[in-house]
Short mmCIF file of C-alpha atoms and ligand atoms in Angstrom, two decimals:
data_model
loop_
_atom_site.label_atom_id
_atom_site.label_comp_id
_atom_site.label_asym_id
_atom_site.label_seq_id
_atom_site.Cartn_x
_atom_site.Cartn_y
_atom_site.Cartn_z
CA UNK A 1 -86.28 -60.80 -80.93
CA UNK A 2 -83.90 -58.65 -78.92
CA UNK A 3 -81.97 -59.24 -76.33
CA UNK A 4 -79.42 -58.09 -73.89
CA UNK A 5 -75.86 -59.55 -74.77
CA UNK A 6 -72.52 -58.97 -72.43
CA UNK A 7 -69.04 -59.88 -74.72
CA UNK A 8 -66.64 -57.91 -72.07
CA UNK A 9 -66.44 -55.74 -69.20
CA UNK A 10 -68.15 -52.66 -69.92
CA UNK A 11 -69.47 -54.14 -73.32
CA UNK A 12 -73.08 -54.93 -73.27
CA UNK A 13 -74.83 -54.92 -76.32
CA UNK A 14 -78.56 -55.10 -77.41
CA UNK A 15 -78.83 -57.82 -80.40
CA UNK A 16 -81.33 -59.75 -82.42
CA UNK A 17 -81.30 -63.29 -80.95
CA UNK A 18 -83.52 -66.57 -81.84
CA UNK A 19 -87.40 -66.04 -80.92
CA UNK A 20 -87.30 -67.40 -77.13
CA UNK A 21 -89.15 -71.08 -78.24
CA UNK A 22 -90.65 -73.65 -76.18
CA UNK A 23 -88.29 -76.74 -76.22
CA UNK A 24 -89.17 -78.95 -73.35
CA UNK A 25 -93.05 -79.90 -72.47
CA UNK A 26 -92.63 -78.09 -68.81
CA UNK A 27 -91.59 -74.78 -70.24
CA UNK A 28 -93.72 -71.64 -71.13
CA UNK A 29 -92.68 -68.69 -73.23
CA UNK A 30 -93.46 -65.03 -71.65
CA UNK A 31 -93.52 -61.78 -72.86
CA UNK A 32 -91.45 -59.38 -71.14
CA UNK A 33 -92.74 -56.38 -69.83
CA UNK A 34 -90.80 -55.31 -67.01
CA UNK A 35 -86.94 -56.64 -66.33
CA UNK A 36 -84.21 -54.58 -64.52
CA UNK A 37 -80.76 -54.98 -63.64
CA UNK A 38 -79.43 -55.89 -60.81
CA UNK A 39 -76.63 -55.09 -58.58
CA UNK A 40 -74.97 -58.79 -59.73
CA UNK A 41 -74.70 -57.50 -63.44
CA UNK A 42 -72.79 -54.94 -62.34
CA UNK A 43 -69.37 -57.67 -61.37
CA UNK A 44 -69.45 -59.07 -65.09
CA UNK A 45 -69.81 -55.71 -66.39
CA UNK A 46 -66.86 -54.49 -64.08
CA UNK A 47 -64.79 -57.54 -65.11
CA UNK A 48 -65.71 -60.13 -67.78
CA UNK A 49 -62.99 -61.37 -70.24
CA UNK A 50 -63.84 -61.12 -73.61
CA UNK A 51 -66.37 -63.90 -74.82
CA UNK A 52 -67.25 -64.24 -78.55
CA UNK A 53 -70.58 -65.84 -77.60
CA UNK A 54 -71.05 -63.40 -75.36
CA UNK A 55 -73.45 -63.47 -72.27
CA UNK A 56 -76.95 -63.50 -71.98
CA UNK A 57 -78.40 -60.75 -68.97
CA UNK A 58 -80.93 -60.48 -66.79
CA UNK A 59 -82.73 -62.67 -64.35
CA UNK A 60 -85.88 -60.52 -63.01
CA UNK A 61 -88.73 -60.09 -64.93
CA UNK A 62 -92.57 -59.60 -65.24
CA UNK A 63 -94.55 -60.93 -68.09
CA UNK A 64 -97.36 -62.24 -70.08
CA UNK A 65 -97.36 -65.81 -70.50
CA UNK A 66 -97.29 -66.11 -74.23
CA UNK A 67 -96.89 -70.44 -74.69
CA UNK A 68 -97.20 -73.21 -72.90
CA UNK A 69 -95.31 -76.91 -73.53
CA UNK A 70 -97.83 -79.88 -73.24
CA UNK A 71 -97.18 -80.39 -69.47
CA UNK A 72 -97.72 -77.50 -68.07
CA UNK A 73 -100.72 -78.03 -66.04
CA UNK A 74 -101.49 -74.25 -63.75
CA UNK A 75 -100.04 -72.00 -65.84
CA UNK A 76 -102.03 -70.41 -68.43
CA UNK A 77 -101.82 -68.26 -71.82
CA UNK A 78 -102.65 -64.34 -70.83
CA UNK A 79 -101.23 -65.27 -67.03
CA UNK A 80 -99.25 -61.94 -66.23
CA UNK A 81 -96.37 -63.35 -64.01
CA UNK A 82 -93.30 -62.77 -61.93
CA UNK A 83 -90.60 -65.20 -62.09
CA UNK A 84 -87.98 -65.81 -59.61
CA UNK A 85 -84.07 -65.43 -60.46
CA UNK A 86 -83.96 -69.09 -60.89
CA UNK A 87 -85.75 -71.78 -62.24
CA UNK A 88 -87.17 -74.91 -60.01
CA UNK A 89 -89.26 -77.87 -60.77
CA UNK A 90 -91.54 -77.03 -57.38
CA UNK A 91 -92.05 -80.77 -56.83
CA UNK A 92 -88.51 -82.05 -55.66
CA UNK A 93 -87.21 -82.14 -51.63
CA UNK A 94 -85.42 -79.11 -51.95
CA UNK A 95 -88.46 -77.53 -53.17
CA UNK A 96 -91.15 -78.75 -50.85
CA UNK A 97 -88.46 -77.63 -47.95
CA UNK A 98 -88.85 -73.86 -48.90
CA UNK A 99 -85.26 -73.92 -50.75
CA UNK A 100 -85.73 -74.11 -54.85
CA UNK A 101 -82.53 -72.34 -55.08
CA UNK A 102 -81.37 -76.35 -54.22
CA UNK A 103 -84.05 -77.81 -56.81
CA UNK A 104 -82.32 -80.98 -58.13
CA UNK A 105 -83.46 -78.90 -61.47
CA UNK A 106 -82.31 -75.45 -60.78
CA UNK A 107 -80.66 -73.27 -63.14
CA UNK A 108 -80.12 -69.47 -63.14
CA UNK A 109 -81.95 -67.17 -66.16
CA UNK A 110 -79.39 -66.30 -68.74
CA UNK A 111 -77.46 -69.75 -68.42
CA UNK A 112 -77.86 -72.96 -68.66
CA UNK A 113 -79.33 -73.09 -72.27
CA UNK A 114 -81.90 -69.91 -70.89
CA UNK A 115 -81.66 -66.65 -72.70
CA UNK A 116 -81.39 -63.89 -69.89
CA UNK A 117 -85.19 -61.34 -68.90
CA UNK A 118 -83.72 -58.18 -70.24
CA UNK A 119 -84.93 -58.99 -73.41
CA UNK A 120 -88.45 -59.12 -75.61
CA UNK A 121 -89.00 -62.55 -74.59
CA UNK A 122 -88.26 -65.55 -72.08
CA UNK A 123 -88.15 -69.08 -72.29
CA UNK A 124 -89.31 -70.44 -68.65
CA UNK A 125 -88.25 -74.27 -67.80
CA UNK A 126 -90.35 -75.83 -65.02
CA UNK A 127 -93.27 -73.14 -65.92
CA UNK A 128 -95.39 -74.79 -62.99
CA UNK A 129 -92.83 -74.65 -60.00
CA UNK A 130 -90.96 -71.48 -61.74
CA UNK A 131 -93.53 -68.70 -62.88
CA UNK A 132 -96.12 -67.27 -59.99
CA UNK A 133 -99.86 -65.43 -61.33
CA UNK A 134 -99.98 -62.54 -60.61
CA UNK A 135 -103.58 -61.35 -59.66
CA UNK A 136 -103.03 -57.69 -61.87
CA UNK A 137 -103.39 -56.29 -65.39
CA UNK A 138 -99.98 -56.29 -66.62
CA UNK A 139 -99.73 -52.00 -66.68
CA UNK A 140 -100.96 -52.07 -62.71
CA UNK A 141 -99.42 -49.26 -61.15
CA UNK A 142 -97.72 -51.56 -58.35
CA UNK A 143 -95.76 -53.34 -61.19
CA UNK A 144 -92.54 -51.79 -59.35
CA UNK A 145 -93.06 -53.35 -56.06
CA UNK A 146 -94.46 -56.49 -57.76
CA UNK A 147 -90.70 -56.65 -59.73
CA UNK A 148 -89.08 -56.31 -57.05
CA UNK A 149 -90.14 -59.95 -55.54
CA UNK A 150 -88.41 -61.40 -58.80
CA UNK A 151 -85.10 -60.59 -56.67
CA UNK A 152 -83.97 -58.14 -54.64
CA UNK A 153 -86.77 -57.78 -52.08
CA UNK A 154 -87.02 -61.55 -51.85
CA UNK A 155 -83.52 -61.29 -50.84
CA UNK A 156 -83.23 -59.02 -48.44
CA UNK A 157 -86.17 -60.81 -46.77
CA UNK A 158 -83.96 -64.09 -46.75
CA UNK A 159 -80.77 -61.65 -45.30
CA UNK A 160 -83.35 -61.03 -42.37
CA UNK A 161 -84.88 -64.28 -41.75
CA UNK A 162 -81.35 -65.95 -41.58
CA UNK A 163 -80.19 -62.58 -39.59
CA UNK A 164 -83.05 -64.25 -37.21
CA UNK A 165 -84.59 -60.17 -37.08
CA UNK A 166 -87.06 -60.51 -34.60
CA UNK A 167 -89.75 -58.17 -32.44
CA UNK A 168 -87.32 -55.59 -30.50
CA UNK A 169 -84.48 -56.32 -32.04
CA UNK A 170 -81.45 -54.59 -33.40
CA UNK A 171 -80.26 -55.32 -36.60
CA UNK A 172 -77.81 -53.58 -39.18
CA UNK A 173 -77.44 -53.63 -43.34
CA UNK A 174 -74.53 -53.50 -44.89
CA UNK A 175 -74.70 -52.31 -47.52
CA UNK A 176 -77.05 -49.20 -49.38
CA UNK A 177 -77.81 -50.75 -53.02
CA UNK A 178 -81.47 -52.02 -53.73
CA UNK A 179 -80.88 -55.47 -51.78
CA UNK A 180 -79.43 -53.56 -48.78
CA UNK A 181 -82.62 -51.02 -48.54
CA UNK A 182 -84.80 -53.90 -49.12
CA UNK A 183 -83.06 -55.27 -46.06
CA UNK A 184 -84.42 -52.42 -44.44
CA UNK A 185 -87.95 -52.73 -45.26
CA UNK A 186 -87.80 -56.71 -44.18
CA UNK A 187 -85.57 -56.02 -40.69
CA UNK A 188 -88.81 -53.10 -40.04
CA UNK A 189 -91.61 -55.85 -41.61
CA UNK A 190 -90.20 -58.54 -39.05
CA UNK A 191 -90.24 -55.95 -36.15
CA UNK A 192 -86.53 -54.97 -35.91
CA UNK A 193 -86.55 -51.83 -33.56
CA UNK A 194 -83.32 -50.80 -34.20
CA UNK A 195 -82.06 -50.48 -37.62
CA UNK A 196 -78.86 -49.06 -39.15
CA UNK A 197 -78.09 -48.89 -41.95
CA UNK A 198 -74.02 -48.65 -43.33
CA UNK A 199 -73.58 -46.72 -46.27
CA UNK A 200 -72.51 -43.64 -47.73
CA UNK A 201 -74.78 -42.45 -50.51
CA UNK A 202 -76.64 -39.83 -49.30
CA UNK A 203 -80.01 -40.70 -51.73
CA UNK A 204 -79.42 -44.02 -50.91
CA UNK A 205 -79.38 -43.81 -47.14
CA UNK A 206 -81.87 -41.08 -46.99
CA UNK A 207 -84.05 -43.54 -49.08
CA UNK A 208 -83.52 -46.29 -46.21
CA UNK A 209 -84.72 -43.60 -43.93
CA UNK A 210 -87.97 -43.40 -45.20
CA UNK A 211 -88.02 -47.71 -45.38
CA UNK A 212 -87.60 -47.29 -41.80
CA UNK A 213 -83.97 -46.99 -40.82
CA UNK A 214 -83.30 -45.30 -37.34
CA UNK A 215 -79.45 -44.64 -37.58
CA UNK A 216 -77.15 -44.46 -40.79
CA UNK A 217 -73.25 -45.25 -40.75
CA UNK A 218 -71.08 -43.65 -43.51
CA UNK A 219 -67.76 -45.23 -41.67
CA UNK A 220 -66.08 -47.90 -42.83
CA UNK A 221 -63.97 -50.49 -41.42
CA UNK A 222 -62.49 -50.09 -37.90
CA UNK A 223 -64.36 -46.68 -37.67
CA UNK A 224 -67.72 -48.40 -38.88
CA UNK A 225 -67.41 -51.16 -36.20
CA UNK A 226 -67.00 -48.54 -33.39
CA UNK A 227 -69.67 -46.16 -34.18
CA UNK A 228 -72.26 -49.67 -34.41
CA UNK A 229 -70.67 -50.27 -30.87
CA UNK A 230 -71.95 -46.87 -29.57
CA UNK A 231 -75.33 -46.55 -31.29
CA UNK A 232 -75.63 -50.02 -29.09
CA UNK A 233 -74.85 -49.39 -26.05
CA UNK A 234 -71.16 -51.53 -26.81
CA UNK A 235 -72.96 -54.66 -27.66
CA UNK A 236 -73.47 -54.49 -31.06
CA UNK A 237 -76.58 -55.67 -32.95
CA UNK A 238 -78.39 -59.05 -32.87
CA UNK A 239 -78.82 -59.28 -36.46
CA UNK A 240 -76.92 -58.30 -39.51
CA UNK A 241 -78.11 -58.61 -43.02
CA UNK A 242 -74.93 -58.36 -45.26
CA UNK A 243 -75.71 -57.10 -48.93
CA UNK A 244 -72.37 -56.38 -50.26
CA UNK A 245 -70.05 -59.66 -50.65
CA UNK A 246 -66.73 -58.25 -50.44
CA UNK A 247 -64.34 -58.93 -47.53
CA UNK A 248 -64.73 -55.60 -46.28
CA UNK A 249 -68.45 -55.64 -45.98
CA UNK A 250 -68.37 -59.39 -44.69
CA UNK A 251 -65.75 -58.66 -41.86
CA UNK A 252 -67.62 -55.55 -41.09
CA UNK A 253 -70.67 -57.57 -40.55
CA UNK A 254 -69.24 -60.61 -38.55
CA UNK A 255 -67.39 -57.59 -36.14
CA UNK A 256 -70.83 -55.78 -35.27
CA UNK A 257 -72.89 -58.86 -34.13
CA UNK A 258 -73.70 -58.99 -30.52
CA UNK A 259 -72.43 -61.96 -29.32
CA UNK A 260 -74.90 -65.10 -30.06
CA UNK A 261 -76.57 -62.83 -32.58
CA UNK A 262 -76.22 -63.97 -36.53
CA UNK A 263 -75.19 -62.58 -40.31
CA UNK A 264 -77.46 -63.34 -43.02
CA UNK A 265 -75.18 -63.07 -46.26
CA UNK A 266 -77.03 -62.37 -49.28
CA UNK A 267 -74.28 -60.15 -51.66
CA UNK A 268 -72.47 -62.66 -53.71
CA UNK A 269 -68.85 -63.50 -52.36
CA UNK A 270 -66.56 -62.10 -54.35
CA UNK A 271 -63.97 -64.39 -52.38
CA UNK A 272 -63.49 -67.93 -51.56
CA UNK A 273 -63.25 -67.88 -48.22
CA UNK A 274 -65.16 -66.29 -45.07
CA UNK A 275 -63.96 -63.29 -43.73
CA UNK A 276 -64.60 -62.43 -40.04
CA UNK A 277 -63.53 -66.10 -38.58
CA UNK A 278 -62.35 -64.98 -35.41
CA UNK A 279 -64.46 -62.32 -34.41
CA UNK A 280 -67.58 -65.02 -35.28
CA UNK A 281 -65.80 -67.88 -33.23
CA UNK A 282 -65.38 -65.93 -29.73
CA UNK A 283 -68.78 -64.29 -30.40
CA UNK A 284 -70.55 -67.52 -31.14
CA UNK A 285 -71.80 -65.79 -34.05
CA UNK A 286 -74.33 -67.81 -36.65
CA UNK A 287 -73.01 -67.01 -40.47
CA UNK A 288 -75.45 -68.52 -43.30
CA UNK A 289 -77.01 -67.11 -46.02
CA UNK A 290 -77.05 -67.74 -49.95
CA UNK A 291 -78.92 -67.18 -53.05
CA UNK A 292 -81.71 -66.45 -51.79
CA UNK A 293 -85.57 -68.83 -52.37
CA UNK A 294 -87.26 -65.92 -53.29
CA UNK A 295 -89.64 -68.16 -55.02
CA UNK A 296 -90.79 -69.60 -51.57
CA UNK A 297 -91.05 -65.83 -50.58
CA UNK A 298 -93.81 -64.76 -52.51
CA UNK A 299 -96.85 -66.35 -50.57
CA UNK A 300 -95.68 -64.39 -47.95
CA UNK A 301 -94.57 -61.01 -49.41
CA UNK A 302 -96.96 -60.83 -52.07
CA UNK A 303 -100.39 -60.02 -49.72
CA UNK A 304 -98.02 -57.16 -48.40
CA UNK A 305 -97.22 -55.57 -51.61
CA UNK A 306 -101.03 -56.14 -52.95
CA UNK A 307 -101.91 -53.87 -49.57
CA UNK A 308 -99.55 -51.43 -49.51
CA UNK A 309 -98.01 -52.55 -45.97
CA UNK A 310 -94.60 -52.25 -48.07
CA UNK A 311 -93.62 -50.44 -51.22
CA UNK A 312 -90.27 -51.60 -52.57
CA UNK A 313 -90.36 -50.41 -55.33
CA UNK A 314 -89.14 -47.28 -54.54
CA UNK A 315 -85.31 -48.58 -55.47
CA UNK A 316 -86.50 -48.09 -58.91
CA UNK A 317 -85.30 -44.19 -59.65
CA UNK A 318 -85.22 -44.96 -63.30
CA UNK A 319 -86.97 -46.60 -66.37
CA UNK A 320 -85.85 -47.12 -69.65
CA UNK A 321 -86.10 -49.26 -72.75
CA UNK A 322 -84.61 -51.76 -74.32
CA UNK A 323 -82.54 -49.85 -76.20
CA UNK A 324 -81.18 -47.46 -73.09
CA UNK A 325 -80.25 -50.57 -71.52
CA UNK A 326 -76.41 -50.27 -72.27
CA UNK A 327 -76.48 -46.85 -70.43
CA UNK A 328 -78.52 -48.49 -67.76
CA UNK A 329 -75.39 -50.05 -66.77
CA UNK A 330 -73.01 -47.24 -66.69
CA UNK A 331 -75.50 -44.99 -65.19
CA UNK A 332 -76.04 -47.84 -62.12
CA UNK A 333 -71.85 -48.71 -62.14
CA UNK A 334 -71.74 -44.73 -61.80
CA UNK A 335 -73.94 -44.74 -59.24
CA UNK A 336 -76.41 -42.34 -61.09
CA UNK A 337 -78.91 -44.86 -60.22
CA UNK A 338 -80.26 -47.13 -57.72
CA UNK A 339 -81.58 -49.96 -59.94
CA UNK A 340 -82.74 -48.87 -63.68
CA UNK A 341 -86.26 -50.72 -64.73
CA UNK A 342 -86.38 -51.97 -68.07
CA UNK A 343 -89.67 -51.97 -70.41
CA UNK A 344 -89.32 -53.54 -73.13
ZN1 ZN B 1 -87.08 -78.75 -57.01
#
């Protein structure tokens, strides 16, 4: 089958790899028919040494469940499903306490012995606690939206909820890629009245607009934090979903918080340490965040997509196949495009 390989920055290659197989009794095989990539490919592909082996891409997909191993008990052949970035057993603490990005079994698509989604097939471990039905025909016309709970609105729903958004509230995103204007739609779904959003692509922010931002911020830095200060009346905002990950972004974030108000991080650190200390101390300022449990998400966000309440995906301005995935890359890196859907 094919499959998405990454050897070196700026070096991603479509290949013919082993038919995805199942090898444990928990795991099921899928079909792919929608996968994407996502604003986390884009660090390899911006700075990965040179591999021989190469890397394996993608980690949100869509599919038709092709195989199942012996003990998988409620997932079924002809299932169309959405899988989370990572894989969880669904039975362990972690699990049960809404976190499967903890599972005792966790593992991330395109690792751990996993070939990656932007490719023809998938092997899924933990089929049962990993893969969620999807009640559609797999060419529905919501598949967009439905994709995007696979990752990145899932986790700019969990930048929110750790923000602590609430009714009234005023919250900020840092950060206009496809996580940061999902952040927009969850700050509005959890009743945010305030929202700004902080970035400088004009599509992108006029795109967050229509998701329901009321102010946008092209500043950066010193500049950014004072304009926040007087769209607030000085305080600054209660909540502020960070979707970047660099230093920049994350001092940004912990310097426009209203004091006792919180920073959900969501954009992988691209730095070992916290930025932002000392404006967080003397502002008694909550920092959490991580990758987010988007599989714990979908119970909730699902019913919303299924209605129409919230359309995410909209951050999908461009589809291609397998083949165009190469220049899916460069075109995102280039900023041509907001996130590039895949059809195999
Ligand atoms: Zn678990």
């Amino acid at each position: 089958m094919k499959a998405t390989v990454m050897y070196a920055a700026g070096d991603v290659q479509i290949q013919d790899v082993p038919d995805a197989a199942i090898t444990e009794p928990t795991d099921a095989v899928v079909r792919v028919t929608r996968a994407c990539i996502c604003g986390s490919d884009l660090w390899p592909y911006a700075s990965m040494e040179r591999s021989e082996s190469g890397q394996s891409m993608g980690h949100e997909a869509i599919g038709v469940v092709e195989d199942v191993g012996s003990d998988v008990a409620t997932i079924k052949r002809g299932d169309v499903v959405v899988m989370p970035f990572a894989f969880s057993d669904g039975t362990c603490a972690f699990c049960h306490e809404g976190l499967p990005t903890a599972c005792v079994h966790v593992g991330f698509f395109g690792n751990n012995g996993t070939n990656g989604a932007q490719a023809e097939a998938l092997r899924v471990p933990f089929a049962d606690g990993t893969l969620y039905p999807l009640p559609v025909g797999e060419d529905d016309a919501l598949m967009p939206s439905l994709l995007t709970l696979s990752d990145v609105m899932g986790t700019g729903h969990h930048a929110a909820v750790v923000a602590k958004v609430g009714s009234g509230m005023r919250a900020a995103v840092v950060g206009d890629g496809a996580v940061g204007l999902c952040g927009v739609i969850a700050a509005k779904r959890l009743g945010a009245e305030q929202i700004i959003v902080m970035g400088r692509h004009a599509d992108r922010t006029a795109l967050a607009r229509e998701f329901g931002a009321t102010d946008v911020v092209a500043e950066r830095g010193e500049e950014a934090v004072e304009r926040v200060r007087e769209l607030t009346g000085g305080e600054g905002v209660h909540s502020v979903l960070e979707c970047v990950g660099l230093d920049a972004s994350m001092e940004t974030a912990a310097s426009i918080a209203r004091p006792g108000g919180a920073v959900g991080r969501v954009g992988v650190p691209q730095h070992t340490e916290i930025p932002g200390s000392l404006p967080a101390f003397f502002g008694n300022i909550t920092i959490g965040g991580g990758p987010a449990p988007v599989r714990a998400y979908f119970d909730e966000l699902l019913p919303d997509v299924m209605e129409g309440r919230i359309d995410p995906g909209r951050v999908f301005d461009s589809t291609i196949g397998l083949d165009g995935v190469p220049d899916g890359y460069r075109a995102m890196t280039e900023r041509e495009a907001i996130k590039v859907m895949v059809r195999p």
